Amino acid sequence: KNNLDQAAFDRAMNCLSEMTEYLEGIPLKNIRAVATHTLRVANNSDDFVVQAKKHFPVPIKIISGFEEARLIYQGAVHISDTQSKVLIMDIGGGSTEFAIGENMVEEHLRSVPLGCITFTRRFFNTGIVTKERFQKGIAAAEKEIDSFRKIYIKTGWDFCLGSSGSIKSVCNILKAEGFHKRTITLDHLIDIQNQLIETENIQDINIPGLTDQRAEIFPAAMVILIAAFKITFP
């Protein structure tokens, strides 16, 4: 019913308390805390923010998907040292952000409700991984991306950067398989998809380069990434 339960509150407050210890000595004016998709959609997000004040030294601001995409773009471009037009993709737990820009200037920003946690619950909630579930998930993700596909392709980009843990996991898998260039192709993704389907159950996933912590939500992340490749890179 789109409410965070007390267990979720408790986990979050414990996390914030732990983070506070690492922030000692940093001026509060240099700290900014933001919340993204989960608190955008939760009915009791205001209660969360109020409770968080007791555990964290600065207020937590709930930002829009547009602002989340902007911050992702700025962060990724800042550390990539690129001077070209770039498309950046970030797969989160509840939403995925796409951003096109050049240098430090954004041109198009989008946030869509595609997340590796929400898609795990939607398509892999029983833990079973099949070709049919992949196909249904990819179709659902393509439908969301299609809403801005034309304007992105019309704008164009010189290359694409992935900035999330799931995309990094793909690179780690490819490296373990002997691919040392940090470049992902659709063929790579289809090969990994087939490995996941052969495994059949999320609990049994054992792919070199993929951590146990990431495995549970990895099929859903692959669904989103494959859909993005298929519909955005014609």
PDB file of C-alpha atoms in Angstrom:
ATOM      1  CA  LYS A   1       0.000   0.000   0.000  1.00  0.00           C
ATOM      2  CA  ASN A   2       3.014   2.263  -0.548  1.00  0.00           C
ATOM      3  CA  ASN A   3       3.777   2.616   3.153  1.00  0.00           C
ATOM      4  CA  LEU A   4       7.199   2.059   4.708  1.00  0.00           C
ATOM      5  CA  ASP A   5       6.796  -0.303   7.656  1.00  0.00           C
ATOM      6  CA  GLN A   6       8.539   0.100  10.988  1.00  0.00           C
ATOM      7  CA  ALA A   7      11.183  -2.481  10.093  1.00  0.00           C
ATOM      8  CA  ALA A   8      12.186  -0.363   7.106  1.00  0.00           C
ATOM      9  CA  PHE A   9      12.241   2.746   9.294  1.00  0.00           C
ATOM     10  CA  ASP A  10      14.476   0.984  11.819  1.00  0.00           C
ATOM     11  CA  ARG A  11      16.945  -0.208   9.173  1.00  0.00           C
ATOM     12  CA  ALA A  12      17.153   3.257   7.683  1.00  0.00           C
ATOM     13  CA  MET A  13      17.638   5.013  11.024  1.00  0.00           C
ATOM     14  CA  ASN A  14      20.404   2.576  11.973  1.00  0.00           C
ATOM     15  CA  CYS A  15      22.078   3.278   8.652  1.00  0.00           C
ATOM     16  CA  LEU A  16      21.816   7.037   9.109  1.00  0.00           C
ATOM     17  CA  SER A  17      23.267   6.781  12.614  1.00  0.00           C
ATOM     18  CA  GLU A  18      26.233   4.826  11.269  1.00  0.00           C
ATOM     19  CA  MET A  19      26.769   7.374   8.494  1.00  0.00           C
ATOM     20  CA  THR A  20      26.818  10.169  11.042  1.00  0.00           C
ATOM     21  CA  GLU A  21      29.964   8.694  12.593  1.00  0.00           C
ATOM     22  CA  TYR A  22      31.798   8.980   9.282  1.00  0.00           C
ATOM     23  CA  LEU A  23      30.786  12.621   8.868  1.00  0.00           C
ATOM     24  CA  GLU A  24      32.431  13.863  12.044  1.00  0.00           C
ATOM     25  CA  GLY A  25      34.666  16.858  11.363  1.00  0.00           C
ATOM     26  CA  ILE A  26      32.952  17.774   8.088  1.00  0.00           C
ATOM     27  CA  PRO A  27      31.218  21.184   8.206  1.00  0.00           C
ATOM     28  CA  LEU A  28      27.464  20.736   8.004  1.00  0.00           C
ATOM     29  CA  LYS A  29      27.306  23.299   5.194  1.00  0.00           C
ATOM     30  CA  ASN A  30      29.263  20.818   3.061  1.00  0.00           C
ATOM     31  CA  ILE A  31      26.800  17.968   3.586  1.00  0.00           C
ATOM     32  CA  ARG A  32      23.680  17.458   1.516  1.00  0.00           C
ATOM     33  CA  ALA A  33      21.332  14.518   2.033  1.00  0.00           C
ATOM     34  CA  VAL A  34      18.697  13.577  -0.532  1.00  0.00           C
ATOM     35  CA  ALA A  35      16.091  10.844  -0.846  1.00  0.00           C
ATOM     36  CA  THR A  36      14.981   9.384  -4.151  1.00  0.00           C
ATOM     37  CA  HIS A  37      12.354   7.019  -5.554  1.00  0.00           C
ATOM     38  CA  THR A  38      11.247   5.190  -2.396  1.00  0.00           C
ATOM     39  CA  LEU A  39      10.431   8.365  -0.491  1.00  0.00           C
ATOM     40  CA  ARG A  40       8.939   9.944  -3.615  1.00  0.00           C
ATOM     41  CA  VAL A  41       6.261   7.244  -3.706  1.00  0.00           C
ATOM     42  CA  ALA A  42       5.844   6.316  -0.022  1.00  0.00           C
ATOM     43  CA  ASN A  43       2.705   7.681   1.630  1.00  0.00           C
ATOM     44  CA  ASN A  44       4.515   8.150   4.944  1.00  0.00           C
ATOM     45  CA  SER A  45       7.654   9.792   3.584  1.00  0.00           C
ATOM     46  CA  ASP A  46       7.028  12.912   5.685  1.00  0.00           C
ATOM     47  CA  ASP A  47       7.094  10.785   8.836  1.00  0.00           C
ATOM     48  CA  PHE A  48      10.384   9.306   7.666  1.00  0.00           C
ATOM     49  CA  VAL A  49      11.972  12.726   7.165  1.00  0.00           C
ATOM     50  CA  VAL A  50      10.838  13.881  10.626  1.00  0.00           C
ATOM     51  CA  GLN A  51      12.217  10.773  12.314  1.00  0.00           C
ATOM     52  CA  ALA A  52      15.475  11.019  10.358  1.00  0.00           C
ATOM     53  CA  LYS A  53      16.190  14.406  11.960  1.00  0.00           C
ATOM     54  CA  LYS A  54      16.863  12.551  15.226  1.00  0.00           C
ATOM     55  CA  HIS A  55      19.538  10.381  13.606  1.00  0.00           C
ATOM     56  CA  PHE A  56      21.224  12.573  10.999  1.00  0.00           C
ATOM     57  CA  PRO A  57      22.840  16.024  11.331  1.00  0.00           C
ATOM     58  CA  VAL A  58      21.284  17.630   8.233  1.00  0.00           C
ATOM     59  CA  PRO A  59      17.727  17.573   6.861  1.00  0.00           C
ATOM     60  CA  ILE A  60      16.919  14.999   4.193  1.00  0.00           C
ATOM     61  CA  LYS A  61      15.337  16.500   1.098  1.00  0.00           C
ATOM     62  CA  ILE A  62      13.137  14.376  -1.156  1.00  0.00           C
ATOM     63  CA  ILE A  63      14.154  15.228  -4.708  1.00  0.00           C
ATOM     64  CA  SER A  64      12.273  14.755  -7.971  1.00  0.00           C
ATOM     65  CA  GLY A  65      13.257  12.195 -10.577  1.00  0.00           C
ATOM     66  CA  PHE A  66      14.343  15.105 -12.774  1.00  0.00           C
ATOM     67  CA  GLU A  67      16.739  16.365 -10.084  1.00  0.00           C
ATOM     68  CA  GLU A  68      18.005  12.850  -9.443  1.00  0.00           C
ATOM     69  CA  ALA A  69      18.860  12.458 -13.138  1.00  0.00           C
ATOM     70  CA  ARG A  70      20.593  15.850 -13.109  1.00  0.00           C
ATOM     71  CA  LEU A  71      22.751  14.958 -10.115  1.00  0.00           C
ATOM     72  CA  ILE A  72      23.642  11.582 -11.638  1.00  0.00           C
ATOM     73  CA  TYR A  73      24.678  13.319 -14.850  1.00  0.00           C
ATOM     74  CA  GLN A  74      26.785  15.891 -13.039  1.00  0.00           C
ATOM     75  CA  GLY A  75      28.510  13.257 -10.913  1.00  0.00           C
ATOM     76  CA  ALA A  76      29.241  10.873 -13.783  1.00  0.00           C
ATOM     77  CA  VAL A  77      30.529  13.559 -16.138  1.00  0.00           C
ATOM     78  CA  HIS A  78      32.665  15.094 -13.394  1.00  0.00           C
ATOM     79  CA  ILE A  79      34.675  11.900 -12.936  1.00  0.00           C
ATOM     80  CA  SER A  80      34.668  10.701 -16.568  1.00  0.00           C
ATOM     81  CA  ASP A  81      36.759  13.565 -17.975  1.00  0.00           C
ATOM     82  CA  THR A  82      34.730  13.622 -21.185  1.00  0.00           C
ATOM     83  CA  GLN A  83      34.294  16.551 -23.529  1.00  0.00           C
ATOM     84  CA  SER A  84      31.835  14.774 -25.846  1.00  0.00           C
ATOM     85  CA  LYS A  85      28.076  14.419 -25.916  1.00  0.00           C
ATOM     86  CA  VAL A  86      27.220  11.551 -23.592  1.00  0.00           C
ATOM     87  CA  LEU A  87      24.209   9.472 -22.581  1.00  0.00           C
ATOM     88  CA  ILE A  88      24.277   8.340 -18.955  1.00  0.00           C
ATOM     89  CA  MET A  89      22.140   5.530 -17.542  1.00  0.00           C
ATOM     90  CA  ASP A  90      21.736   4.659 -13.869  1.00  0.00           C
ATOM     91  CA  ILE A  91      19.659   1.688 -12.665  1.00  0.00           C
ATOM     92  CA  GLY A  92      18.397   2.173  -9.125  1.00  0.00           C
ATOM     93  CA  GLY A  93      16.226   0.127  -6.814  1.00  0.00           C
ATOM     94  CA  GLY A  94      12.969   1.849  -7.765  1.00  0.00           C
ATOM     95  CA  SER A  95      13.765   4.034 -10.754  1.00  0.00           C
ATOM     96  CA  THR A  96      16.188   4.323 -13.648  1.00  0.00           C
ATOM     97  CA  GLU A  97      17.581   7.644 -14.816  1.00  0.00           C
ATOM     98  CA  PHE A  98      18.685   8.641 -18.314  1.00  0.00           C
ATOM     99  CA  ALA A  99      20.511  11.875 -19.098  1.00  0.00           C
ATOM    100  CA  ILE A 100      22.038  13.359 -22.247  1.00  0.00           C
ATOM    101  CA  GLY A 101      24.378  16.312 -22.182  1.00  0.00           C
ATOM    102  CA  GLU A 102      27.698  17.745 -23.230  1.00  0.00           C
ATOM    103  CA  ASN A 103      30.433  18.764 -20.815  1.00  0.00           C
ATOM    104  CA  MET A 104      28.660  19.876 -17.623  1.00  0.00           C
ATOM    105  CA  VAL A 105      25.450  20.977 -19.391  1.00  0.00           C
ATOM    106  CA  GLU A 106      22.433  18.634 -19.412  1.00  0.00           C
ATOM    107  CA  GLU A 107      20.132  18.607 -22.436  1.00  0.00           C
ATOM    108  CA  HIS A 108      17.566  15.908 -21.639  1.00  0.00           C
ATOM    109  CA  LEU A 109      16.782  14.313 -18.275  1.00  0.00           C
ATOM    110  CA  ARG A 110      14.383  11.430 -17.612  1.00  0.00           C
ATOM    111  CA  SER A 111      13.491   9.280 -14.621  1.00  0.00           C
ATOM    112  CA  VAL A 112      11.286   6.239 -15.210  1.00  0.00           C
ATOM    113  CA  PRO A 113       9.785   3.778 -12.668  1.00  0.00           C
ATOM    114  CA  LEU A 114      12.083   0.909 -13.611  1.00  0.00           C
ATOM    115  CA  GLY A 115      14.043  -0.442 -10.651  1.00  0.00           C
ATOM    116  CA  CYS A 116      15.957  -3.630  -9.974  1.00  0.00           C
ATOM    117  CA  ILE A 117      14.097  -4.112  -6.676  1.00  0.00           C
ATOM    118  CA  THR A 118      10.613  -3.276  -7.954  1.00  0.00           C
ATOM    119  CA  PHE A 119      11.153  -5.418 -11.064  1.00  0.00           C
ATOM    120  CA  THR A 120      12.439  -8.299  -8.935  1.00  0.00           C
ATOM    121  CA  ARG A 121       9.144  -8.213  -7.022  1.00  0.00           C
ATOM    122  CA  ARG A 122       7.146  -7.845 -10.218  1.00  0.00           C
ATOM    123  CA  PHE A 123       8.743 -10.498 -12.426  1.00  0.00           C
ATOM    124  CA  PHE A 124      10.941 -12.703 -10.229  1.00  0.00           C
ATOM    125  CA  ASN A 125       9.059 -12.667  -6.921  1.00  0.00           C
ATOM    126  CA  THR A 126       9.105 -16.471  -6.644  1.00  0.00           C
ATOM    127  CA  GLY A 127      12.822 -16.643  -7.335  1.00  0.00           C
ATOM    128  CA  ILE A 128      12.281 -18.527 -10.594  1.00  0.00           C
ATOM    129  CA  VAL A 129      14.149 -17.223 -13.664  1.00  0.00           C
ATOM    130  CA  THR A 130      12.703 -18.150 -17.069  1.00  0.00           C
ATOM    131  CA  LYS A 131      12.851 -16.900 -20.638  1.00  0.00           C
ATOM    132  CA  GLU A 132       9.168 -15.955 -20.441  1.00  0.00           C
ATOM    133  CA  ARG A 133       9.696 -13.801 -17.336  1.00  0.00           C
ATOM    134  CA  PHE A 134      12.606 -12.064 -19.021  1.00  0.00           C
ATOM    135  CA  GLN A 135      10.473 -11.365 -22.095  1.00  0.00           C
ATOM    136  CA  LYS A 136       7.615  -9.914 -20.031  1.00  0.00           C
ATOM    137  CA  GLY A 137       9.998  -7.732 -18.032  1.00  0.00           C
ATOM    138  CA  ILE A 138      11.817  -6.472 -21.113  1.00  0.00           C
ATOM    139  CA  ALA A 139       8.498  -5.589 -22.802  1.00  0.00           C
ATOM    140  CA  ALA A 140       7.388  -3.633 -19.724  1.00  0.00           C
ATOM    141  CA  ALA A 141      10.690  -1.740 -19.560  1.00  0.00           C
ATOM    142  CA  GLU A 142      10.648  -0.985 -23.286  1.00  0.00           C
ATOM    143  CA  LYS A 143       7.188   0.559 -22.906  1.00  0.00           C
ATOM    144  CA  GLU A 144       8.500   3.027 -20.297  1.00  0.00           C
ATOM    145  CA  ILE A 145      11.619   3.937 -22.289  1.00  0.00           C
ATOM    146  CA  ASP A 146       9.636   4.359 -25.502  1.00  0.00           C
ATOM    147  CA  SER A 147       8.019   7.510 -24.074  1.00  0.00           C
ATOM    148  CA  PHE A 148      11.239   9.491 -24.653  1.00  0.00           C
ATOM    149  CA  ARG A 149      13.110   7.273 -27.115  1.00  0.00           C
ATOM    150  CA  LYS A 150      12.570   9.413 -30.219  1.00  0.00           C
ATOM    151  CA  ILE A 151      13.829  12.664 -28.720  1.00  0.00           C
ATOM    152  CA  TYR A 152      16.905  10.917 -27.319  1.00  0.00           C
ATOM    153  CA  ILE A 153      17.791   9.302 -30.638  1.00  0.00           C
ATOM    154  CA  LYS A 154      17.166  12.594 -32.449  1.00  0.00           C
ATOM    155  CA  THR A 155      19.496  14.386 -30.027  1.00  0.00           C
ATOM    156  CA  GLY A 156      22.126  11.667 -30.334  1.00  0.00           C
ATOM    157  CA  TRP A 157      25.269  11.035 -28.308  1.00  0.00           C
ATOM    158  CA  ASP A 158      28.889  10.079 -28.893  1.00  0.00           C
ATOM    159  CA  PHE A 159      29.048   7.376 -26.248  1.00  0.00           C
ATOM    160  CA  CYS A 160      27.174   6.031 -23.244  1.00  0.00           C
ATOM    161  CA  LEU A 161      28.190   5.670 -19.601  1.00  0.00           C
ATOM    162  CA  GLY A 162      26.617   3.377 -17.011  1.00  0.00           C
ATOM    163  CA  SER A 163      26.836   4.600 -13.428  1.00  0.00           C
ATOM    164  CA  SER A 164      25.127   1.980 -11.257  1.00  0.00           C
ATOM    165  CA  GLY A 165      26.230  -1.083  -9.315  1.00  0.00           C
ATOM    166  CA  SER A 166      24.316  -3.431 -11.609  1.00  0.00           C
ATOM    167  CA  ILE A 167      26.087  -2.107 -14.695  1.00  0.00           C
ATOM    168  CA  LYS A 168      29.421  -2.378 -12.902  1.00  0.00           C
ATOM    169  CA  SER A 169      28.529  -5.997 -12.126  1.00  0.00           C
ATOM    170  CA  VAL A 170      28.108  -6.666 -15.853  1.00  0.00           C
ATOM    171  CA  CYS A 171      31.608  -5.278 -16.425  1.00  0.00           C
ATOM    172  CA  ASN A 172      32.960  -7.506 -13.638  1.00  0.00           C
ATOM    173  CA  ILE A 173      31.334 -10.577 -15.221  1.00  0.00           C
ATOM    174  CA  LEU A 174      32.775  -9.730 -18.640  1.00  0.00           C
ATOM    175  CA  LYS A 175      36.203  -9.211 -17.089  1.00  0.00           C
ATOM    176  CA  ALA A 176      35.975 -12.632 -15.435  1.00  0.00           C
ATOM    177  CA  GLU A 177      35.128 -14.065 -18.866  1.00  0.00           C
ATOM    178  CA  GLY A 178      38.236 -12.499 -20.402  1.00  0.00           C
ATOM    179  CA  PHE A 179      36.820  -9.262 -21.818  1.00  0.00           C
ATOM    180  CA  HIS A 180      39.081  -6.551 -20.445  1.00  0.00           C
ATOM    181  CA  LYS A 181      37.604  -3.571 -22.307  1.00  0.00           C
ATOM    182  CA  ARG A 182      34.941  -1.868 -20.188  1.00  0.00           C
ATOM    183  CA  THR A 183      32.513  -1.908 -23.111  1.00  0.00           C
ATOM    184  CA  ILE A 184      29.135  -3.648 -22.965  1.00  0.00           C
ATOM    185  CA  THR A 185      27.280  -4.867 -26.069  1.00  0.00           C
ATOM    186  CA  LEU A 186      23.810  -6.356 -26.487  1.00  0.00           C
ATOM    187  CA  ASP A 187      25.419  -9.700 -27.364  1.00  0.00           C
ATOM    188  CA  HIS A 188      27.197  -9.637 -23.993  1.00  0.00           C
ATOM    189  CA  LEU A 189      23.895  -8.994 -22.225  1.00  0.00           C
ATOM    190  CA  ILE A 190      22.053 -11.761 -24.070  1.00  0.00           C
ATOM    191  CA  ASP A 191      24.820 -14.204 -23.157  1.00  0.00           C
ATOM    192  CA  ILE A 192      24.528 -13.273 -19.462  1.00  0.00           C
ATOM    193  CA  GLN A 193      20.732 -13.492 -19.692  1.00  0.00           C
ATOM    194  CA  ASN A 194      21.040 -17.042 -21.023  1.00  0.00           C
ATOM    195  CA  GLN A 195      23.338 -17.965 -18.148  1.00  0.00           C
ATOM    196  CA  LEU A 196      20.727 -16.677 -15.691  1.00  0.00           C
ATOM    197  CA  ILE A 197      17.938 -18.614 -17.427  1.00  0.00           C
ATOM    198  CA  GLU A 198      19.993 -21.803 -17.334  1.00  0.00           C
ATOM    199  CA  THR A 199      20.417 -21.339 -13.580  1.00  0.00           C
ATOM    200  CA  GLU A 200      16.584 -21.310 -13.222  1.00  0.00           C
ATOM    201  CA  ASN A 201      16.538 -20.074  -9.615  1.00  0.00           C
ATOM    202  CA  ILE A 202      17.889 -16.830  -8.179  1.00  0.00           C
ATOM    203  CA  GLN A 203      19.197 -18.673  -5.124  1.00  0.00           C
ATOM    204  CA  ASP A 204      21.432 -20.810  -7.378  1.00  0.00           C
ATOM    205  CA  ILE A 205      23.007 -17.983  -9.391  1.00  0.00           C
ATOM    206  CA  ASN A 206      26.772 -18.422  -9.399  1.00  0.00           C
ATOM    207  CA  ILE A 207      28.345 -16.372 -12.178  1.00  0.00           C
ATOM    208  CA  PRO A 208      32.038 -15.459 -11.841  1.00  0.00           C
ATOM    209  CA  GLY A 209      32.335 -11.710 -11.220  1.00  0.00           C
ATOM    210  CA  LEU A 210      28.864 -11.379  -9.672  1.00  0.00           C
ATOM    211  CA  THR A 211      28.704 -10.960  -5.897  1.00  0.00           C
ATOM    212  CA  ASP A 212      26.189 -12.865  -3.784  1.00  0.00           C
ATOM    213  CA  GLN A 213      24.782  -9.557  -2.522  1.00  0.00           C
ATOM    214  CA  ARG A 214      23.982  -8.424  -6.065  1.00  0.00           C
ATOM    215  CA  ALA A 215      22.662 -11.765  -7.394  1.00  0.00           C
ATOM    216  CA  GLU A 216      19.138 -11.481  -5.958  1.00  0.00           C
ATOM    217  CA  ILE A 217      18.282  -8.332  -7.927  1.00  0.00           C
ATOM    218  CA  PHE A 218      20.559  -8.951 -10.910  1.00  0.00           C
ATOM    219  CA  PRO A 219      18.028 -10.649 -13.265  1.00  0.00           C
ATOM    220  CA  ALA A 220      15.713  -7.640 -12.907  1.00  0.00           C
ATOM    221  CA  ALA A 221      18.588  -5.244 -13.584  1.00  0.00           C
ATOM    222  CA  MET A 222      19.455  -7.253 -16.697  1.00  0.00           C
ATOM    223  CA  VAL A 223      15.842  -6.942 -17.871  1.00  0.00           C
ATOM    224  CA  ILE A 224      16.060  -3.148 -17.680  1.00  0.00           C
ATOM    225  CA  LEU A 225      19.506  -2.967 -19.266  1.00  0.00           C
ATOM    226  CA  ILE A 226      18.581  -5.268 -22.169  1.00  0.00           C
ATOM    227  CA  ALA A 227      15.414  -3.241 -22.808  1.00  0.00           C
ATOM    228  CA  ALA A 228      17.441  -0.023 -22.878  1.00  0.00           C
ATOM    229  CA  PHE A 229      19.890  -1.498 -25.382  1.00  0.00           C
ATOM    230  CA  LYS A 230      17.170  -2.922 -27.627  1.00  0.00           C
ATOM    231  CA  ILE A 231      15.015   0.177 -27.794  1.00  0.00           C
ATOM    232  CA  THR A 232      17.661   2.916 -27.540  1.00  0.00           C
ATOM    233  CA  PHE A 233      20.453   1.494 -29.700  1.00  0.00           C
ATOM    234  CA  PRO A 234      18.636   0.537 -32.931  1.00  0.00           C
TER     235      PRO A 234
END
